[in-house]
Amino acid sequence: MKASVIMSTYNSEEWLEKVIWGFSVQTELNFEIIIADDGSKPKTKELLDTLRSQISMPLIHVWQEDNGFQKSQILNKAIVASSTDYLIFTDGDCIPRKDFIETHLHYRERGYFLSGGYFMLPMNISQAITKNDILHQNCFDVKWLVNRGLKKSFKNTKLSASGGWAKFLNFITPTKATWNGHNASGWKDDLVAINGFNQEMQYGGQDRELGERLFNKGLKSKQIRYSAIVVHLDHARGYVNEATWKKNFAIRENTRKNKVIKTPIGIDSN
């Protein structure tokens, strides 16, 4: 297999199923899917057991008991469970366009990690998308989305850009090429060398902090936000709190100031 897709989830079966259907119709099918499950109830496992016989790629379920928001820990366990040398990260609420895997593999290069973005959908369209809309790629068609209430905006260019125009937009965008957990990829040995995600960190910036340590290791990043496309399904965010943000901000400050490469609490803590 050419890559492992590591996808985080937590009690979100309806969205997760849509995402997996998105991966089932990729132009490049030689990859495995690893579900990094941060303590979901049995319904998630039941869904995966059903889908496993309906898709062509291996579907691996890595689960841990629910202990609050511990995404960093379950992602590290998923890294260990992966069986390929190239890892693509996304979330269980981001449906990939059919060329998503192909694009990440096309741009991968030693000494780099890849930084993609997402296109946020409102709740009404997120709910309206059916399996058929995913299989036929309707949910990436701007006209189809506008007909269902999406506001017309320059941001919609992210879905319609292709070829040289997408490369040009990647080049001129002011958005920095950071590690974004919903759409990023890198070599497994680079991630293992920095000890994976910092398990001291809960919600807020743990993805960026991993990228900052990759930079400290000497890696560079490539911007592919207009080339590797996912649509982000809407949902509530009940896990945000100010104390966690402050703690994570202090960790990131230390990572940058002291050029930390290997987190003390990471993969080897499990």
CSV table of C-alpha atoms in Angstrom, one decimal, residues 5-9 19 23 71 75 87-97 100-101 104 114-120 158 175-185 197 203 205-208 210 223-226 228-233 235 237 239:
chain,number,residue,atom,x,y,z
A,5,VAL,CA,-5.1,7.6,6.1
A,6,ILE,CA,-5.4,8.4,9.8
A,7,MET,CA,-8.9,9.8,10.6
A,8,SER,CA,-10.0,11.0,14.1
A,9,THR,CA,-13.6,10.5,15.3
A,19,VAL,CA,-16.3,10.5,5.0
A,23,PHE,CA,-12.5,7.6,0.5
A,71,LYS,CA,-7.0,13.2,20.4
A,75,LEU,CA,-3.5,9.7,16.9
A,87,LEU,CA,0.7,9.0,6.6
A,88,ILE,CA,-2.2,11.3,5.5
A,89,PHE,CA,-4.2,12.9,8.4
A,90,THR,CA,-7.8,14.1,8.3
A,91,ASP,CA,-10.9,14.2,10.5
A,92,GLY,CA,-14.1,12.1,10.5
A,93,ASP,CA,-16.1,15.2,9.5
A,94,CYS,CA,-14.2,16.0,6.3
A,95,ILE,CA,-15.3,14.4,3.0
A,96,PRO,CA,-12.4,14.1,0.5
A,97,ARG,CA,-12.7,14.9,-3.2
A,100,PHE,CA,-7.4,13.7,-2.5
A,101,ILE,CA,-5.1,10.6,-2.0
A,104,HIS,CA,-1.1,14.0,-1.5
A,114,LEU,CA,2.1,18.8,3.1
A,115,SER,CA,-0.4,21.4,4.3
A,116,GLY,CA,-4.0,21.3,3.0
A,117,GLY,CA,-7.1,23.1,4.0
A,118,TYR,CA,-10.9,22.6,4.1
A,119,PHE,CA,-14.1,24.1,2.7
A,120,MET,CA,-16.6,24.6,5.5
A,158,LYS,CA,-11.2,26.5,-3.6
A,175,THR,CA,-2.1,31.4,4.6
A,176,LYS,CA,1.0,29.7,6.1
A,177,ALA,CA,1.6,26.1,5.2
A,178,THR,CA,1.2,24.7,8.8
A,179,TRP,CA,0.3,21.2,9.9
A,180,ASN,CA,-3.5,21.1,9.8
A,181,GLY,CA,-5.0,18.0,11.4
A,182,HIS,CA,-8.0,17.9,9.0
A,183,ASN,CA,-5.7,17.8,5.9
A,184,ALA,CA,-1.9,17.2,6.2
A,185,SER,CA,0.5,14.4,5.4
A,197,PHE,CA,1.7,14.4,19.0
A,203,TYR,CA,-8.2,20.7,22.0
A,205,GLY,CA,-3.3,23.9,18.6
A,206,GLN,CA,-1.9,20.4,19.1
A,207,ASP,CA,-1.7,19.9,15.3
A,208,ARG,CA,0.2,23.2,14.8
A,210,LEU,CA,3.4,19.0,15.9
A,223,GLN,CA,1.0,24.4,0.5
A,224,ILE,CA,-1.7,22.3,-1.2
A,225,ARG,CA,-4.8,23.9,0.1
A,226,TYR,CA,-6.2,24.5,-3.4
A,228,ALA,CA,-6.1,18.6,-1.9
A,229,ILE,CA,-9.8,19.3,-1.2
A,230,VAL,CA,-12.1,18.2,1.6
A,231,VAL,CA,-15.5,19.6,2.5
A,232,HIS,CA,-15.9,20.1,6.3
A,233,LEU,CA,-19.3,19.0,7.7
A,235,HIS,CA,-21.0,20.3,14.0
A,237,ARG,CA,-17.8,22.3,19.4
A,239,TYR,CA,-14.8,20.8,23.9
